[in-house]
Amino acid sequence: MEVIIQPTSEQASVIGAHIIANLVRDNPACVLGLATGGTPIPMYNELVRMHREEGLDFSRVTTFNLDEYVGLRPEQPQSYHAFMWEHLFSHINVARERIHIPNGMAPDIVAECEAYEAAIKAAGGIDLQVLGIGSGGHIGFNEKSSSLASRTRIKTLTAQTQEDNARFFGRPEDVPMHVITMGVGTIMETRQVLLLAFGQHKAQAIVDAVEGPISAMHPASILQMHPVAKALLDDGAASKLALNEYYRWVYDHKPDWQRFVRKRSKG
Ligand code: PGA
C-alpha cells in the first residue's frame, strides 16, 4: 500500500482531491466510488472548490456510494443520500441519473443488493473508490469478521460503530442497526482505492490495516492485496506506523511525473 502522510487532514484532503480531479480530467466518464462520514468532507469541499473555480467537470462521471442505513428515507437528514447531496452532489454538475446509493427502504433488500452489484458491473466497474475506516477497522460497513470475499449485502453494525455514529443521530440507540454495504470483495474489484484516515483515534485501525496481518478481524487489512491502494493520513492517524519515516521519505522523493499535485500550465 502506498502511504502518504501529511501534517494535517486539510493538506491530506487537498492531495486526495487532486488524485480524484486528475482522474476526472484524464477520464471524464470515470466511475467514482464515494464514502460518507466526517473524514471525506474536507476533500469533497476541495472538489467543490475545483468545480467552481477551475471548471472541474463532473457531467459525465458516474458515482456509487459504499453504503446506506436500512430503514432511513433518502430525505431524512442522517441518511447517506442526504449526506451526499449536502456535501457534494448539490454543489457540482454530476448528473442525477448517474448517482447510485443503496436504497435502504427497498422492500426486498436481497434484490436491492443484487441490483446494486449489477449496476456497478454495467457501469464498467469502479475506477476509484474512496474509503474511510472505522475505529474497529471496517471499510464500508464491513465490520470485523466480514467475509473478505463478500458482496453487497445487509450487515448488522457493532455497538462501537453505533456509538461512533451517534453524533449524527443524538443517541447510540437511535443509530439504525442494519445497513446495506458494498462487500469487501466488491471493494477489492475497484481499480484504485483511496483510504482516508485522520486523527489519533484512527491510529490503531491504520496500523492494523497497513502493517498488520491480513485478517477478517481487520477488514481493511485486505487492502494490502489491492494492486493500487493509497492510504492518505494525517500525523495522528499515522502515529503508530512502524515504517512512518520510510513512508515520508518515499513521498518526499517521488519523481516529478508521479506527483499528484500537477503543475497547471500558465496562460
Ligand atoms: P468517519 O467514519 O469518517 O466519520 O470517522 C469512517 C467510517 O466509519 O468508515
Short mmCIF file of C-alpha atoms and ligand atoms in Angstrom, two decimals:
data_model
loop_
_atom_site.label_atom_id
_atom_site.label_comp_id
_atom_site.label_asym_id
_atom_site.label_seq_id
_atom_site.Cartn_x
_atom_site.Cartn_y
_atom_site.Cartn_z
CA MET A 1 0.00 0.00 0.00
CA GLU A 2 1.22 3.50 -0.74
CA VAL A 3 1.15 5.52 2.48
CA ILE A 4 1.01 9.30 2.21
CA ILE A 5 1.36 11.22 5.47
CA GLN A 6 0.61 14.91 5.78
CA PRO A 7 0.84 17.19 8.83
CA THR A 8 -2.89 17.98 8.76
CA SER A 9 -6.12 16.45 7.48
CA GLU A 10 -6.64 19.59 5.35
CA GLN A 11 -3.36 19.05 3.49
CA ALA A 12 -4.08 15.35 3.03
CA SER A 13 -7.59 16.17 1.76
CA VAL A 14 -6.20 18.53 -0.88
CA ILE A 15 -3.97 15.72 -2.18
CA GLY A 16 -6.98 13.37 -2.23
CA ALA A 17 -8.95 15.92 -4.21
CA HIS A 18 -6.08 16.24 -6.71
CA ILE A 19 -5.95 12.47 -7.18
CA ILE A 20 -9.69 12.44 -7.97
CA ALA A 21 -9.51 15.57 -10.13
CA ASN A 22 -6.63 14.11 -12.17
CA LEU A 23 -8.72 11.01 -12.81
CA VAL A 24 -11.78 13.05 -13.81
CA ARG A 25 -9.69 15.20 -16.17
CA ASP A 26 -7.98 12.17 -17.74
CA ASN A 27 -11.19 10.16 -17.98
CA PRO A 28 -14.24 12.47 -17.83
CA ALA A 29 -16.63 9.49 -17.92
CA CYS A 30 -14.96 7.73 -14.98
CA VAL A 31 -16.80 5.83 -12.25
CA LEU A 32 -16.18 7.06 -8.71
CA GLY A 33 -16.93 5.09 -5.56
CA LEU A 34 -17.77 7.50 -2.75
CA ALA A 35 -17.84 7.36 1.04
CA THR A 36 -19.65 9.22 3.79
CA GLY A 37 -18.65 10.07 7.38
CA GLY A 38 -16.72 13.01 8.75
CA THR A 39 -13.45 12.08 7.07
CA PRO A 40 -14.08 12.83 3.37
CA ILE A 41 -15.88 16.15 3.95
CA PRO A 42 -12.79 18.41 3.53
CA MET A 43 -11.86 16.51 0.35
CA TYR A 44 -15.38 17.00 -1.04
CA ASN A 45 -15.13 20.70 -0.13
CA GLU A 46 -11.94 20.94 -2.18
CA LEU A 47 -13.57 19.15 -5.14
CA VAL A 48 -16.45 21.63 -4.95
CA ARG A 49 -13.93 24.48 -5.00
CA MET A 50 -12.19 22.94 -8.03
CA HIS A 51 -15.54 22.64 -9.79
CA ARG A 52 -16.43 26.27 -9.09
CA GLU A 53 -13.06 27.90 -9.62
CA GLU A 54 -11.32 25.61 -12.09
CA GLY A 55 -14.27 24.20 -14.01
CA LEU A 56 -13.67 20.60 -12.90
CA ASP A 57 -16.42 18.87 -14.88
CA PHE A 58 -18.41 16.01 -13.34
CA SER A 59 -21.12 15.98 -16.03
CA ARG A 60 -20.13 12.55 -17.39
CA VAL A 61 -19.00 11.00 -14.09
CA THR A 62 -20.91 8.06 -12.58
CA THR A 63 -20.92 7.54 -8.81
CA PHE A 64 -21.60 4.62 -6.49
CA ASN A 65 -21.75 5.10 -2.74
CA LEU A 66 -20.48 2.44 -0.40
CA ASP A 67 -23.41 2.08 1.94
CA GLU A 68 -26.72 3.27 3.40
CA TYR A 69 -28.72 2.68 6.56
CA VAL A 70 -31.67 0.31 6.31
CA GLY A 71 -34.95 1.99 7.15
CA LEU A 72 -33.96 5.62 6.58
CA ARG A 73 -35.75 7.55 3.86
CA PRO A 74 -33.44 9.45 1.48
CA GLU A 75 -34.78 12.79 2.72
CA GLN A 76 -34.00 12.03 6.38
CA PRO A 77 -31.00 14.18 7.33
CA GLN A 78 -28.97 11.25 8.74
CA SER A 79 -29.33 9.18 5.57
CA TYR A 80 -26.28 8.88 3.36
CA HIS A 81 -28.41 10.12 0.47
CA ALA A 82 -28.91 13.39 2.37
CA PHE A 83 -25.23 13.49 3.35
CA MET A 84 -24.02 13.19 -0.24
CA TRP A 85 -26.36 15.89 -1.54
CA GLU A 86 -25.43 18.21 1.31
CA HIS A 87 -21.67 17.81 1.00
CA LEU A 88 -21.09 17.13 -2.69
CA PHE A 89 -23.83 16.46 -5.21
CA SER A 90 -25.73 19.75 -4.78
CA HIS A 91 -22.55 21.71 -5.43
CA ILE A 92 -21.16 20.01 -8.57
CA ASN A 93 -22.58 19.21 -12.00
CA VAL A 94 -22.97 15.45 -11.57
CA ALA A 95 -25.97 14.04 -13.45
CA ARG A 96 -28.67 12.80 -11.08
CA GLU A 97 -29.29 9.68 -13.16
CA ARG A 98 -25.66 8.60 -12.81
CA ILE A 99 -25.69 8.77 -8.98
CA HIS A 100 -26.11 5.43 -7.20
CA ILE A 101 -26.63 4.94 -3.45
CA PRO A 102 -28.10 1.73 -1.99
CA ASN A 103 -31.81 2.11 -1.23
CA GLY A 104 -32.22 1.42 2.49
CA MET A 105 -36.02 1.49 2.07
CA ALA A 106 -36.07 -1.27 -0.56
CA PRO A 107 -38.86 -3.77 0.20
CA ASP A 108 -36.59 -6.61 -0.96
CA ILE A 109 -33.10 -5.97 0.43
CA VAL A 110 -31.56 -9.03 -1.23
CA ALA A 111 -32.83 -7.94 -4.65
CA GLU A 112 -31.61 -4.39 -3.98
CA CYS A 113 -28.10 -5.68 -3.19
CA GLU A 114 -28.02 -7.85 -6.32
CA ALA A 115 -29.22 -4.93 -8.45
CA TYR A 116 -26.51 -2.72 -6.95
CA GLU A 117 -23.79 -5.19 -7.87
CA ALA A 118 -25.27 -5.48 -11.38
CA ALA A 119 -25.32 -1.69 -11.77
CA ILE A 120 -21.63 -1.47 -10.84
CA LYS A 121 -20.83 -4.12 -13.46
CA ALA A 122 -23.00 -2.42 -16.08
CA ALA A 123 -21.12 0.84 -15.48
CA GLY A 124 -17.86 -0.97 -16.26
CA GLY A 125 -16.67 -1.24 -12.66
CA ILE A 126 -15.42 1.44 -10.27
CA ASP A 127 -12.28 3.33 -11.30
CA LEU A 128 -11.51 4.83 -7.90
CA GLN A 129 -13.06 4.02 -4.53
CA VAL A 130 -12.88 6.49 -1.64
CA LEU A 131 -12.85 4.79 1.76
CA GLY A 132 -12.88 5.89 5.37
CA ILE A 133 -12.03 3.44 8.12
CA GLY A 134 -13.96 2.72 11.30
CA SER A 135 -12.19 2.81 14.64
CA GLY A 136 -12.64 -1.00 14.62
CA GLY A 137 -11.18 -1.36 11.12
CA HIS A 138 -14.30 -1.54 8.98
CA ILE A 139 -14.35 -0.36 5.36
CA GLY A 140 -17.78 0.45 4.04
CA PHE A 141 -19.81 -1.13 6.82
CA ASN A 142 -17.88 -4.40 6.65
CA GLU A 143 -17.38 -4.92 10.33
CA LYS A 144 -14.83 -7.23 11.97
CA SER A 145 -15.23 -10.88 10.82
CA SER A 146 -16.82 -9.86 7.49
CA SER A 147 -16.01 -12.25 4.69
CA LEU A 148 -13.08 -10.86 2.76
CA ALA A 149 -14.85 -12.07 -0.41
CA SER A 150 -18.25 -10.56 0.48
CA ARG A 151 -20.52 -8.73 -1.97
CA THR A 152 -23.11 -6.01 -1.43
CA ARG A 153 -25.42 -7.21 1.34
CA ILE A 154 -27.13 -6.36 4.62
CA LYS A 155 -24.90 -6.10 7.71
CA THR A 156 -25.53 -5.55 11.41
CA LEU A 157 -23.47 -2.76 12.96
CA THR A 158 -21.30 -3.31 16.01
CA ALA A 159 -22.16 -1.41 19.19
CA GLN A 160 -18.88 0.50 18.67
CA THR A 161 -19.93 1.72 15.21
CA GLN A 162 -23.35 2.74 16.55
CA GLU A 163 -21.56 4.72 19.25
CA ASP A 164 -19.12 6.27 16.75
CA ASN A 165 -22.02 7.39 14.55
CA ALA A 166 -24.28 8.53 17.40
CA ARG A 167 -23.04 12.09 16.86
CA PHE A 168 -25.19 12.26 13.73
CA PHE A 169 -28.29 10.90 15.49
CA GLY A 170 -28.22 12.06 19.10
CA ARG A 171 -28.05 8.73 20.93
CA PRO A 172 -26.34 5.42 20.00
CA GLU A 173 -29.68 3.60 20.24
CA ASP A 174 -31.09 5.90 17.53
CA VAL A 175 -28.47 4.71 15.02
CA PRO A 176 -30.06 2.08 12.76
CA MET A 177 -28.70 -1.38 13.49
CA HIS A 178 -28.77 -2.57 9.88
CA VAL A 179 -27.12 -1.25 6.76
CA ILE A 180 -26.59 -2.15 3.13
CA THR A 181 -22.91 -2.09 2.25
CA MET A 182 -20.74 -2.98 -0.69
CA GLY A 183 -18.80 -6.09 0.25
CA VAL A 184 -15.08 -6.39 0.80
CA GLY A 185 -14.90 -8.37 -2.45
CA THR A 186 -16.78 -5.58 -4.24
CA ILE A 187 -14.29 -3.02 -2.92
CA MET A 188 -11.34 -5.21 -3.92
CA GLU A 189 -12.53 -5.22 -7.55
CA THR A 190 -12.27 -1.44 -7.84
CA ARG A 191 -9.31 -0.27 -9.92
CA GLN A 192 -7.91 2.12 -7.32
CA VAL A 193 -8.57 2.67 -3.63
CA LEU A 194 -8.08 5.89 -1.69
CA LEU A 195 -8.30 5.21 2.04
CA LEU A 196 -8.53 8.34 4.18
CA ALA A 197 -7.95 8.40 7.93
CA PHE A 198 -7.41 11.38 10.18
CA GLY A 199 -6.79 11.67 13.91
CA GLN A 200 -5.09 9.74 16.66
CA HIS A 201 -8.29 7.72 17.26
CA LYS A 202 -7.72 6.02 13.89
CA ALA A 203 -4.04 5.16 14.55
CA GLN A 204 -4.66 1.58 15.72
CA ALA A 205 -7.08 0.80 12.88
CA ILE A 206 -4.48 2.14 10.43
CA VAL A 207 -1.55 0.17 11.81
CA ASP A 208 -3.71 -2.99 11.70
CA ALA A 209 -4.76 -2.21 8.12
CA VAL A 210 -1.38 -1.22 6.70
CA GLU A 211 1.16 -3.25 8.66
CA GLY A 212 -0.80 -5.97 10.41
CA PRO A 213 -1.51 -9.47 9.20
CA ILE A 214 -4.34 -9.79 6.69
CA SER A 215 -7.35 -10.87 8.69
CA ALA A 216 -11.14 -10.64 8.66
CA MET A 217 -10.68 -9.23 12.18
CA HIS A 218 -9.35 -6.12 10.41
CA PRO A 219 -11.26 -5.99 7.12
CA ALA A 220 -9.20 -3.01 5.85
CA SER A 221 -6.07 -5.18 6.02
CA ILE A 222 -7.18 -6.93 2.80
CA LEU A 223 -6.25 -3.70 1.00
CA GLN A 224 -2.64 -4.94 1.25
CA MET A 225 -3.70 -7.28 -1.59
CA HIS A 226 -5.14 -4.46 -3.71
CA PRO A 227 -2.86 -3.55 -6.63
CA VAL A 228 -3.41 0.24 -6.37
CA ALA A 229 -4.31 1.27 -2.82
CA LYS A 230 -3.24 4.56 -1.28
CA ALA A 231 -3.65 5.46 2.39
CA LEU A 232 -3.87 9.20 2.89
CA LEU A 233 -3.19 10.03 6.54
CA ASP A 234 -2.53 12.92 8.87
CA ASP A 235 0.19 12.74 11.53
CA GLY A 236 -2.26 11.47 14.17
CA ALA A 237 -3.61 8.54 12.13
CA ALA A 238 -0.03 7.63 11.08
CA SER A 239 1.42 7.86 14.57
CA LYS A 240 1.62 4.11 15.27
CA LEU A 241 3.09 3.02 11.92
CA ALA A 242 6.44 1.23 12.27
CA LEU A 243 7.62 2.50 8.87
CA ASN A 244 6.35 6.05 9.43
CA GLU A 245 9.67 7.67 8.48
CA TYR A 246 10.10 5.47 5.41
CA TYR A 247 6.67 6.38 4.02
CA ARG A 248 7.51 10.09 4.41
CA TRP A 249 10.89 9.54 2.73
CA VAL A 250 9.26 7.80 -0.23
CA TYR A 251 6.68 10.56 -0.67
CA ASP A 252 9.32 13.30 -0.46
CA HIS A 253 11.40 11.57 -3.12
CA LYS A 254 8.68 10.83 -5.64
CA PRO A 255 9.80 11.51 -9.19
CA ASP A 256 8.03 14.57 -10.63
CA TRP A 257 5.96 12.51 -13.05
CA GLN A 258 4.48 10.55 -10.14
CA ARG A 259 3.28 13.61 -8.20
CA PHE A 260 -0.43 14.08 -7.62
CA VAL A 261 -0.48 17.86 -7.39
CA ARG A 262 0.20 18.66 -11.01
CA LYS A 263 1.70 21.95 -12.04
CA ARG A 264 -1.01 23.68 -14.06
CA SER A 265 0.31 25.31 -17.21
CA LYS A 266 0.07 29.08 -17.34
CA GLY A 267 -1.75 31.11 -19.99
P1 PGA B 1 -15.70 8.77 9.96
O1 PGA B 1 -16.20 7.29 9.63
O2 PGA B 1 -15.18 9.32 8.67
O3 PGA B 1 -16.95 9.52 10.37
O4 PGA B 1 -14.68 8.67 11.02
C1 PGA B 1 -15.35 6.43 8.92
C2 PGA B 1 -16.02 5.09 8.72
O5 PGA B 1 -16.83 4.68 9.57
O6 PGA B 1 -15.74 4.44 7.71
#
